[in-house]
PDB file of C-alpha atoms in Angstrom:
ATOM      1  CA  ALA A   1     -15.842  -6.973   4.463  1.00 92.00           C
ATOM      2  CA  ALA A   2     -13.309  -9.307   2.853  1.00 93.00           C
ATOM      3  CA  LEU A   3     -13.352 -11.728   5.810  1.00 92.00           C
ATOM      4  CA  ASN A   4     -17.151 -11.766   5.633  1.00 93.00           C
ATOM      5  CA  ARG A   5     -16.971 -12.512   1.881  1.00 89.00           C
ATOM      6  CA  LYS A   6     -18.817  -9.325   0.896  1.00 89.00           C
ATOM      7  CA  GLY A   7     -18.393  -8.829  -2.831  1.00 91.00           C
ATOM      8  CA  THR A   8     -15.554 -10.070  -5.019  1.00 94.00           C
ATOM      9  CA  VAL A   9     -12.411 -10.217  -2.860  1.00 96.00           C
ATOM     10  CA  VAL A  10      -9.266  -9.125  -4.724  1.00 96.00           C
ATOM     11  CA  TRP A  11      -5.744  -9.247  -3.315  1.00 97.00           C
ATOM     12  CA  GLY A  12      -3.472  -6.499  -4.641  1.00 96.00           C
ATOM     13  CA  ASN A  13       0.159  -5.745  -3.846  1.00 94.00           C
ATOM     14  CA  ALA A  14       1.589  -2.428  -2.667  1.00 88.00           C
ATOM     15  CA  PHE A  15       2.353  -1.017  -6.111  1.00 89.00           C
ATOM     16  CA  PHE A  16      -0.802  -2.093  -7.928  1.00 94.00           C
ATOM     17  CA  PRO A  17      -3.149   0.792  -8.906  1.00 95.00           C
ATOM     18  CA  PHE A  18      -5.925   0.330  -6.345  1.00 96.00           C
ATOM     19  CA  GLU A  19      -8.004   3.006  -8.089  1.00 96.00           C
ATOM     20  CA  LEU A  20      -8.946   0.297 -10.580  1.00 96.00           C
ATOM     21  CA  LEU A  21     -10.206  -1.994  -7.811  1.00 96.00           C
ATOM     22  CA  TYR A  22     -12.283   0.707  -6.109  1.00 96.00           C
ATOM     23  CA  GLY A  23     -13.569   1.739  -9.526  1.00 95.00           C
ATOM     24  CA  LEU A  24     -14.768  -1.815 -10.099  1.00 95.00           C
ATOM     25  CA  GLY A  25     -16.524  -1.956  -6.748  1.00 94.00           C
ATOM     26  CA  VAL A  26     -14.695  -5.056  -5.512  1.00 95.00           C
ATOM     27  CA  THR A  27     -13.532  -5.692  -1.951  1.00 95.00           C
ATOM     28  CA  PRO A  28      -9.767  -5.063  -2.068  1.00 96.00           C
ATOM     29  CA  VAL A  29      -7.211  -6.597   0.282  1.00 96.00           C
ATOM     30  CA  HIS A  30      -3.702  -5.203   0.800  1.00 95.00           C
ATOM     31  CA  PRO A  31      -1.676  -7.976   2.513  1.00 95.00           C
ATOM     32  CA  GLU A  32       1.382  -5.779   3.152  1.00 93.00           C
ATOM     33  CA  SER A  33      -0.653  -3.473   5.414  1.00 92.00           C
ATOM     34  CA  ILE A  34      -1.957  -6.458   7.364  1.00 94.00           C
ATOM     35  CA  VAL A  35       1.611  -7.749   7.680  1.00 95.00           C
ATOM     36  CA  ALA A  36       2.831  -4.429   9.122  1.00 92.00           C
ATOM     37  CA  THR A  37       0.076  -4.552  11.724  1.00 92.00           C
ATOM     38  CA  ALA A  38       0.822  -8.197  12.535  1.00 95.00           C
ATOM     39  CA  ALA A  39       4.497  -7.346  13.061  1.00 94.00           C
ATOM     40  CA  ALA A  40       3.638  -4.419  15.333  1.00 92.00           C
ATOM     41  CA  ILE A  41       1.580  -6.638  17.643  1.00 94.00           C
ATOM     42  CA  GLY A  42       4.134  -9.466  17.736  1.00 93.00           C
ATOM     43  CA  MET A  43       2.547 -11.955  15.319  1.00 94.00           C
ATOM     44  CA  SER A  44       5.140 -11.873  12.543  1.00 94.00           C
ATOM     45  CA  ARG A  45       7.760 -14.261  13.928  1.00 94.00           C
ATOM     46  CA  ASP A  46       5.434 -17.278  13.970  1.00 96.00           C
ATOM     47  CA  ALA A  47       4.065 -16.376  10.541  1.00 96.00           C
ATOM     48  CA  VAL A  48       7.561 -16.046   9.022  1.00 96.00           C
ATOM     49  CA  ASN A  49       8.595 -19.374  10.566  1.00 96.00           C
ATOM     50  CA  CYS A  50       5.441 -20.946   9.146  1.00 96.00           C
ATOM     51  CA  SER A  51       6.249 -19.818   5.589  1.00 96.00           C
ATOM     52  CA  GLU A  52       9.895 -20.873   5.859  1.00 95.00           C
ATOM     53  CA  SER A  53       8.889 -24.314   7.107  1.00 94.00           C
ATOM     54  CA  GLY A  54       6.710 -24.519   4.006  1.00 92.00           C
ATOM     55  CA  GLY A  55       9.670 -23.949   1.686  1.00 93.00           C
ATOM     56  CA  TYR A  56      10.061 -20.166   1.415  1.00 94.00           C
ATOM     57  CA  SER A  57      13.679 -19.048   1.539  1.00 93.00           C
ATOM     58  CA  SER A  58      14.862 -16.574   4.165  1.00 93.00           C
ATOM     59  CA  ASP A  59      16.096 -14.484   1.199  1.00 91.00           C
ATOM     60  CA  VAL A  60      12.492 -13.642   0.279  1.00 92.00           C
ATOM     61  CA  CYS A  61      11.225 -10.244   1.482  1.00 91.00           C
ATOM     62  CA  SER A  62       9.919 -10.603   5.038  1.00 93.00           C
ATOM     63  CA  PHE A  63       6.673  -8.866   4.088  1.00 93.00           C
ATOM     64  CA  TYR A  64       5.774 -11.741   1.782  1.00 95.00           C
ATOM     65  CA  ARG A  65       7.101 -14.482   4.040  1.00 96.00           C
ATOM     66  CA  CYS A  66       4.875 -13.074   6.765  1.00 96.00           C
ATOM     67  CA  ALA A  67       1.875 -12.763   4.428  1.00 96.00           C
ATOM     68  CA  ILE A  68       2.249 -16.365   3.276  1.00 96.00           C
ATOM     69  CA  GLY A  69       2.537 -17.507   6.888  1.00 97.00           C
ATOM     70  CA  LEU A  70      -0.523 -15.540   8.014  1.00 97.00           C
ATOM     71  CA  ASP A  71      -2.459 -16.990   5.103  1.00 96.00           C
ATOM     72  CA  ALA A  72      -1.346 -20.520   5.974  1.00 95.00           C
ATOM     73  CA  GLU A  73      -2.580 -19.889   9.521  1.00 94.00           C
ATOM     74  CA  GLY A  74      -5.997 -18.894   8.150  1.00 94.00           C
ATOM     75  CA  LEU A  75      -5.712 -15.243   9.173  1.00 95.00           C
ATOM     76  CA  LEU A  76      -6.088 -13.553   5.762  1.00 96.00           C
ATOM     77  CA  PRO A  77      -9.263 -13.217   3.667  1.00 96.00           C
ATOM     78  CA  VAL A  78      -9.685 -15.848   0.962  1.00 96.00           C
ATOM     79  CA  PRO A  79      -9.272 -14.206  -2.472  1.00 96.00           C
ATOM     80  CA  ASP A  80     -11.491 -14.616  -5.518  1.00 95.00           C
ATOM     81  CA  ILE A  81      -8.840 -12.965  -7.724  1.00 95.00           C
ATOM     82  CA  VAL A  82      -5.190 -12.098  -7.078  1.00 97.00           C
ATOM     83  CA  VAL A  83      -3.438  -9.224  -8.875  1.00 96.00           C
ATOM     84  CA  SER A  84       0.139  -7.969  -8.664  1.00 95.00           C
ATOM     85  CA  ALA A  85       2.316  -5.450 -10.463  1.00 94.00           C
ATOM     86  CA  SER A  86       5.789  -6.334 -11.726  1.00 92.00           C
ATOM     87  CA  TYR A  87       7.535  -3.100 -10.859  1.00 85.00           C
ATOM     88  CA  LEU A  88       9.608  -2.235  -7.774  1.00 82.00           C
ATOM     89  CA  CYS A  89       8.751  -5.290  -5.663  1.00 79.00           C
ATOM     90  CA  ASP A  90       9.709  -8.690  -7.064  1.00 82.00           C
ATOM     91  CA  GLY A  91       8.513 -10.684  -4.056  1.00 87.00           C
ATOM     92  CA  ALA A  92       4.823 -10.072  -4.623  1.00 89.00           C
ATOM     93  CA  VAL A  93       4.673 -11.555  -8.109  1.00 92.00           C
ATOM     94  CA  LYS A  94       5.622 -15.134  -7.287  1.00 92.00           C
ATOM     95  CA  SER A  95       4.183 -15.084  -3.763  1.00 94.00           C
ATOM     96  CA  PHE A  96       0.797 -13.885  -4.984  1.00 95.00           C
ATOM     97  CA  TYR A  97       0.896 -16.371  -7.844  1.00 95.00           C
ATOM     98  CA  ASN A  98       1.427 -19.172  -5.327  1.00 95.00           C
ATOM     99  CA  VAL A  99      -1.551 -17.898  -3.316  1.00 96.00           C
ATOM    100  CA  SER A 100      -3.729 -18.017  -6.431  1.00 96.00           C
ATOM    101  CA  ARG A 101      -2.670 -21.637  -7.057  1.00 96.00           C
ATOM    102  CA  GLU A 102      -3.495 -22.520  -3.455  1.00 95.00           C
ATOM    103  CA  TYR A 103      -7.046 -21.196  -3.784  1.00 96.00           C
ATOM    104  CA  GLY A 104      -7.558 -22.128  -7.414  1.00 96.00           C
ATOM    105  CA  CYS A 105      -8.340 -18.571  -8.461  1.00 95.00           C
ATOM    106  CA  ALA A 106      -7.052 -16.362 -11.262  1.00 93.00           C
ATOM    107  CA  HIS A 107      -3.811 -14.425 -10.908  1.00 95.00           C
ATOM    108  CA  PHE A 108      -3.339 -11.370 -13.104  1.00 94.00           C
ATOM    109  CA  LEU A 109       0.136  -9.902 -13.499  1.00 95.00           C
ATOM    110  CA  LEU A 110       0.315  -6.237 -14.493  1.00 96.00           C
ATOM    111  CA  ASP A 111       3.548  -6.299 -16.467  1.00 95.00           C
ATOM    112  CA  VAL A 112       5.022  -2.778 -16.479  1.00 94.00           C
ATOM    113  CA  PRO A 113       7.892  -2.168 -18.943  1.00 94.00           C
ATOM    114  CA  TYR A 114      11.058  -0.514 -17.700  1.00 92.00           C
ATOM    115  CA  HIS A 115      11.016   2.317 -20.235  1.00 94.00           C
ATOM    116  CA  HIS A 116       8.293   4.975 -20.330  1.00 94.00           C
ATOM    117  CA  THR A 117       7.299   5.194 -23.994  1.00 97.00           C
ATOM    118  CA  GLU A 118       4.108   5.519 -26.024  1.00 97.00           C
ATOM    119  CA  LYS A 119       4.322   1.807 -26.832  1.00 97.00           C
ATOM    120  CA  SER A 120       4.741   0.830 -23.176  1.00 97.00           C
ATOM    121  CA  ARG A 121       1.800   3.012 -22.124  1.00 97.00           C
ATOM    122  CA  LYS A 122      -0.459   1.330 -24.685  1.00 97.00           C
ATOM    123  CA  TYR A 123       0.798  -2.064 -23.479  1.00 97.00           C
ATOM    124  CA  VAL A 124      -0.105  -1.291 -19.857  1.00 97.00           C
ATOM    125  CA  ALA A 125      -3.465   0.254 -20.832  1.00 96.00           C
ATOM    126  CA  GLY A 126      -4.341  -2.893 -22.767  1.00 97.00           C
ATOM    127  CA  GLN A 127      -3.638  -5.038 -19.717  1.00 96.00           C
ATOM    128  CA  LEU A 128      -5.781  -2.824 -17.506  1.00 95.00           C
ATOM    129  CA  ARG A 129      -8.680  -3.057 -19.960  1.00 94.00           C
ATOM    130  CA  GLU A 130      -8.297  -6.854 -19.989  1.00 94.00           C
ATOM    131  CA  LEU A 131      -8.302  -6.971 -16.188  1.00 94.00           C
ATOM    132  CA  VAL A 132     -11.448  -4.840 -16.050  1.00 94.00           C
ATOM    133  CA  GLN A 133     -13.265  -7.400 -18.184  1.00 91.00           C
ATOM    134  CA  ILE A 134     -11.951 -10.342 -16.140  1.00 90.00           C
ATOM    135  CA  ILE A 135     -13.129  -8.854 -12.841  1.00 93.00           C
ATOM    136  CA  ALA A 136     -16.443  -7.601 -14.257  1.00 92.00           C
ATOM    137  CA  GLU A 137     -17.157 -11.092 -15.600  1.00 90.00           C
ATOM    138  CA  LYS A 138     -16.312 -12.588 -12.209  1.00 89.00           C
ATOM    139  CA  GLN A 139     -18.725 -10.127 -10.578  1.00 90.00           C
ATOM    140  CA  GLY A 140     -21.439 -10.897 -13.106  1.00 88.00           C
ATOM    141  CA  ARG A 141     -22.093  -7.252 -13.952  1.00 86.00           C
ATOM    142  CA  LEU A 142     -21.077  -4.638 -16.485  1.00 88.00           C
ATOM    143  CA  PHE A 143     -18.151  -2.302 -15.910  1.00 91.00           C
ATOM    144  CA  GLU A 144     -19.245   1.286 -15.189  1.00 91.00           C
ATOM    145  CA  GLU A 145     -16.792   3.901 -16.426  1.00 93.00           C
ATOM    146  CA  THR A 146     -18.394   6.570 -14.229  1.00 95.00           C
ATOM    147  CA  ARG A 147     -17.411   4.616 -11.113  1.00 94.00           C
ATOM    148  CA  LEU A 148     -13.787   4.441 -12.263  1.00 95.00           C
ATOM    149  CA  ALA A 149     -13.844   8.162 -13.077  1.00 97.00           C
ATOM    150  CA  GLU A 150     -15.003   8.887  -9.523  1.00 97.00           C
ATOM    151  CA  ALA A 151     -12.249   6.662  -8.098  1.00 97.00           C
ATOM    152  CA  LEU A 152      -9.649   8.581 -10.103  1.00 97.00           C
ATOM    153  CA  ARG A 153     -11.089  11.891  -8.924  1.00 98.00           C
ATOM    154  CA  LEU A 154     -10.843  10.753  -5.300  1.00 98.00           C
ATOM    155  CA  SER A 155      -7.291   9.515  -5.866  1.00 98.00           C
ATOM    156  CA  ASN A 156      -6.239  12.870  -7.303  1.00 98.00           C
ATOM    157  CA  GLU A 157      -7.890  14.662  -4.387  1.00 98.00           C
ATOM    158  CA  ALA A 158      -5.961  12.521  -1.896  1.00 97.00           C
ATOM    159  CA  ARG A 159      -2.736  13.118  -3.824  1.00 97.00           C
ATOM    160  CA  GLU A 160      -3.164  16.892  -3.654  1.00 98.00           C
ATOM    161  CA  TYR A 161      -3.414  16.713   0.130  1.00 97.00           C
ATOM    162  CA  GLN A 162      -0.341  14.440   0.244  1.00 96.00           C
ATOM    163  CA  LEU A 163       1.647  17.041  -1.693  1.00 96.00           C
ATOM    164  CA  LYS A 164       0.477  19.755   0.710  1.00 97.00           C
ATOM    165  CA  ILE A 165       1.495  17.591   3.678  1.00 96.00           C
ATOM    166  CA  ASN A 166       4.973  17.111   2.211  1.00 93.00           C
ATOM    167  CA  GLU A 167       5.347  20.871   1.841  1.00 96.00           C
ATOM    168  CA  LEU A 168       4.387  21.334   5.490  1.00 96.00           C
ATOM    169  CA  ARG A 169       7.006  18.773   6.519  1.00 93.00           C
ATOM    170  CA  LYS A 170       9.691  21.176   5.320  1.00 92.00           C
ATOM    171  CA  ALA A 171       8.860  23.448   8.264  1.00 92.00           C
ATOM    172  CA  SER A 172      11.230  23.629  11.185  1.00 89.00           C
ATOM    173  CA  PRO A 173      10.422  22.050  13.563  1.00 89.00           C
ATOM    174  CA  CYS A 174       8.883  19.280  11.448  1.00 92.00           C
ATOM    175  CA  PRO A 175       5.197  18.928  12.404  1.00 94.00           C
ATOM    176  CA  LEU A 176       4.836  15.259  11.383  1.00 93.00           C
ATOM    177  CA  SER A 177       6.512  12.430  13.295  1.00 90.00           C
ATOM    178  CA  VAL A 178       8.361   9.683  11.452  1.00 88.00           C
ATOM    179  CA  LEU A 179       6.209   7.067  13.204  1.00 88.00           C
ATOM    180  CA  ASP A 180       3.082   8.603  11.691  1.00 90.00           C
ATOM    181  CA  ALA A 181       4.690   9.173   8.302  1.00 89.00           C
ATOM    182  CA  THR A 182       5.918   5.576   7.961  1.00 87.00           C
ATOM    183  CA  SER A 183       2.991   3.712   9.513  1.00 85.00           C
ATOM    184  CA  TYR A 184      -0.668   4.300   8.733  1.00 84.00           C
ATOM    185  CA  ILE A 185       0.097   7.167   6.345  1.00 88.00           C
ATOM    186  CA  SER A 186       2.317   5.003   4.135  1.00 86.00           C
ATOM    187  CA  ASP A 187      -0.221   2.166   4.297  1.00 87.00           C
ATOM    188  CA  MET A 188      -2.976   4.528   3.188  1.00 92.00           C
ATOM    189  CA  GLN A 189      -0.802   5.757   0.317  1.00 90.00           C
ATOM    190  CA  PHE A 190      -0.652   2.186  -0.952  1.00 89.00           C
ATOM    191  CA  PHE A 191      -4.122   0.965  -0.091  1.00 90.00           C
ATOM    192  CA  SER A 192      -6.591   3.850  -0.189  1.00 94.00           C
ATOM    193  CA  PRO A 193      -6.186   5.687  -3.542  1.00 94.00           C
ATOM    194  CA  GLY A 194      -9.588   5.766  -5.217  1.00 96.00           C
ATOM    195  CA  SER A 195     -11.682   5.414  -2.071  1.00 96.00           C
ATOM    196  CA  PRO A 196     -13.763   8.089  -0.284  1.00 97.00           C
ATOM    197  CA  ALA A 197     -12.032   7.120   2.975  1.00 96.00           C
ATOM    198  CA  GLY A 198      -8.620   7.756   1.414  1.00 96.00           C
ATOM    199  CA  ALA A 199      -9.500  11.282   0.320  1.00 97.00           C
ATOM    200  CA  GLU A 200     -11.041  12.098   3.702  1.00 98.00           C
ATOM    201  CA  PHE A 201      -8.069  10.590   5.544  1.00 97.00           C
ATOM    202  CA  PHE A 202      -5.428  12.715   3.821  1.00 97.00           C
ATOM    203  CA  LYS A 203      -7.607  15.808   4.127  1.00 98.00           C
ATOM    204  CA  THR A 204      -7.789  15.215   7.892  1.00 97.00           C
ATOM    205  CA  VAL A 205      -4.040  14.588   8.184  1.00 97.00           C
ATOM    206  CA  TYR A 206      -3.359  17.798   6.257  1.00 97.00           C
ATOM    207  CA  ARG A 207      -5.519  19.821   8.644  1.00 98.00           C
ATOM    208  CA  GLU A 208      -3.802  18.333  11.699  1.00 97.00           C
ATOM    209  CA  VAL A 209      -0.277  18.833  10.325  1.00 97.00           C
ATOM    210  CA  LYS A 210      -1.079  22.384   9.179  1.00 97.00           C
ATOM    211  CA  ALA A 211      -2.378  23.292  12.640  1.00 97.00           C
ATOM    212  CA  LYS A 212       0.881  22.052  14.175  1.00 95.00           C
ATOM    213  CA  ALA A 213       3.008  23.868  11.590  1.00 95.00           C
ATOM    214  CA  ASP A 214       1.076  27.110  12.055  1.00 96.00           C
ATOM    215  CA  SER A 215       1.586  26.967  15.819  1.00 95.00           C
ATOM    216  CA  GLY A 216       5.270  25.992  15.528  1.00 92.00           C
ATOM    217  CA  ARG A 217       4.798  22.587  17.170  1.00 91.00           C
ATOM    218  CA  GLY A 218       7.238  19.863  16.134  1.00 90.00           C
ATOM    219  CA  ALA A 219       7.161  16.099  16.500  1.00 87.00           C
ATOM    220  CA  VAL A 220      10.565  16.269  18.231  1.00 88.00           C
ATOM    221  CA  THR A 221      10.626  18.785  21.083  1.00 81.00           C
ATOM    222  CA  LYS A 222      14.402  19.348  21.239  1.00 82.00           C
ATOM    223  CA  LYS A 223      15.462  19.061  17.610  1.00 81.00           C
ATOM    224  CA  ARG A 224      19.218  19.004  16.967  1.00 89.00           C
ATOM    225  CA  VAL A 225      19.428  17.568  13.453  1.00 92.00           C
ATOM    226  CA  ARG A 226      17.187  16.559  10.537  1.00 91.00           C
ATOM    227  CA  LEU A 227      17.630  13.115   8.990  1.00 90.00           C
ATOM    228  CA  LEU A 228      16.503  11.802   5.608  1.00 89.00           C
ATOM    229  CA  TRP A 229      15.027   8.302   5.914  1.00 86.00           C
ATOM    230  CA  LEU A 230      15.828   6.806   2.522  1.00 83.00           C
ATOM    231  CA  HIS A 231      13.613   3.722   2.807  1.00 77.00           C
ATOM    232  CA  TYR A 232       9.900   4.330   2.394  1.00 73.00           C
ATOM    233  CA  VAL A 233       9.008   2.038   5.299  1.00 83.00           C
ATOM    234  CA  ARG A 234      10.514   1.284   8.701  1.00 86.00           C
ATOM    235  CA  PRO A 235      10.944  -1.861  10.827  1.00 88.00           C
ATOM    236  CA  TYR A 236       7.419  -2.654  12.030  1.00 89.00           C
ATOM    237  CA  TYR A 237       8.335  -5.311  14.590  1.00 89.00           C
ATOM    238  CA  PRO A 238       8.795  -3.937  18.143  1.00 89.00           C
ATOM    239  CA  ASN A 239      12.081  -1.992  18.245  1.00 89.00           C
ATOM    240  CA  ASP A 240      13.503   1.240  19.643  1.00 92.00           C
ATOM    241  CA  ILE A 241      15.261   2.770  16.637  1.00 91.00           C
ATOM    242  CA  ILE A 242      12.799   5.626  16.070  1.00 89.00           C
ATOM    243  CA  SER A 243      12.376   6.528  19.737  1.00 89.00           C
ATOM    244  CA  TYR A 244      16.182   6.418  20.141  1.00 92.00           C
ATOM    245  CA  LEU A 245      16.727   8.807  17.218  1.00 91.00           C
ATOM    246  CA  GLU A 246      14.105  11.221  18.508  1.00 89.00           C
ATOM    247  CA  ALA A 247      15.545  11.068  22.038  1.00 90.00           C
ATOM    248  CA  GLN A 248      18.845  12.221  20.505  1.00 91.00           C
ATOM    249  CA  GLY A 249      17.078  15.186  18.919  1.00 91.00           C
ATOM    250  CA  ALA A 250      16.885  13.739  15.414  1.00 91.00           C
ATOM    251  CA  SER A 251      13.870  14.846  13.368  1.00 89.00           C
ATOM    252  CA  VAL A 252      13.309  12.422  10.482  1.00 88.00           C
TER     253      VAL A 252
END
């Protein structure tokens, strides 16, 4: 939809609340998910080289170097608006700002304070209200609170299934593989909250994982040890680390 320019195309980074975008009825784009896919099919090296040749330091997170390179190669949808959140991931803020300058479109930074206080909550809420008006004006239509309420309901529904899935992962043997948990499932946790597809996706995953747990089927057939993977994501470029761990009987 974004490549075909259907609706207002909005880029958002991994930690931006996508419920707001689905609630506004825009066409959201999550570059980090596209980057993970590009890496998995061997397209990331050229994209990273492209961004570095354009002045991006090798110190910058490879997700954003790859995104900038893919964009420079004309492989990402052209945005009408770019949004990014300040918390957890520093790379998105400046990278997405540079993208907005390239296309001459607005960039909105959701500035999230470090401390969780009543004042900080009001500060964030004020920014979200401002962003709603900016995007609604760009769309040329009024903001509908009922649509946002439905997006939040769908997000909460998806979250409930995610919590149930995490409980099932405590079973021994673990019914969910680390490849599944750190690939499309993690992408959907970032990208899908607020969408009907997101709620249906996590409901389906829950049913599949529960069926495996109930029948005692594990992702690793000869489990010897359980490992805690402390990073939320994994290396997405072709590599053997996960298959090696599982071959040694490690259930992540």
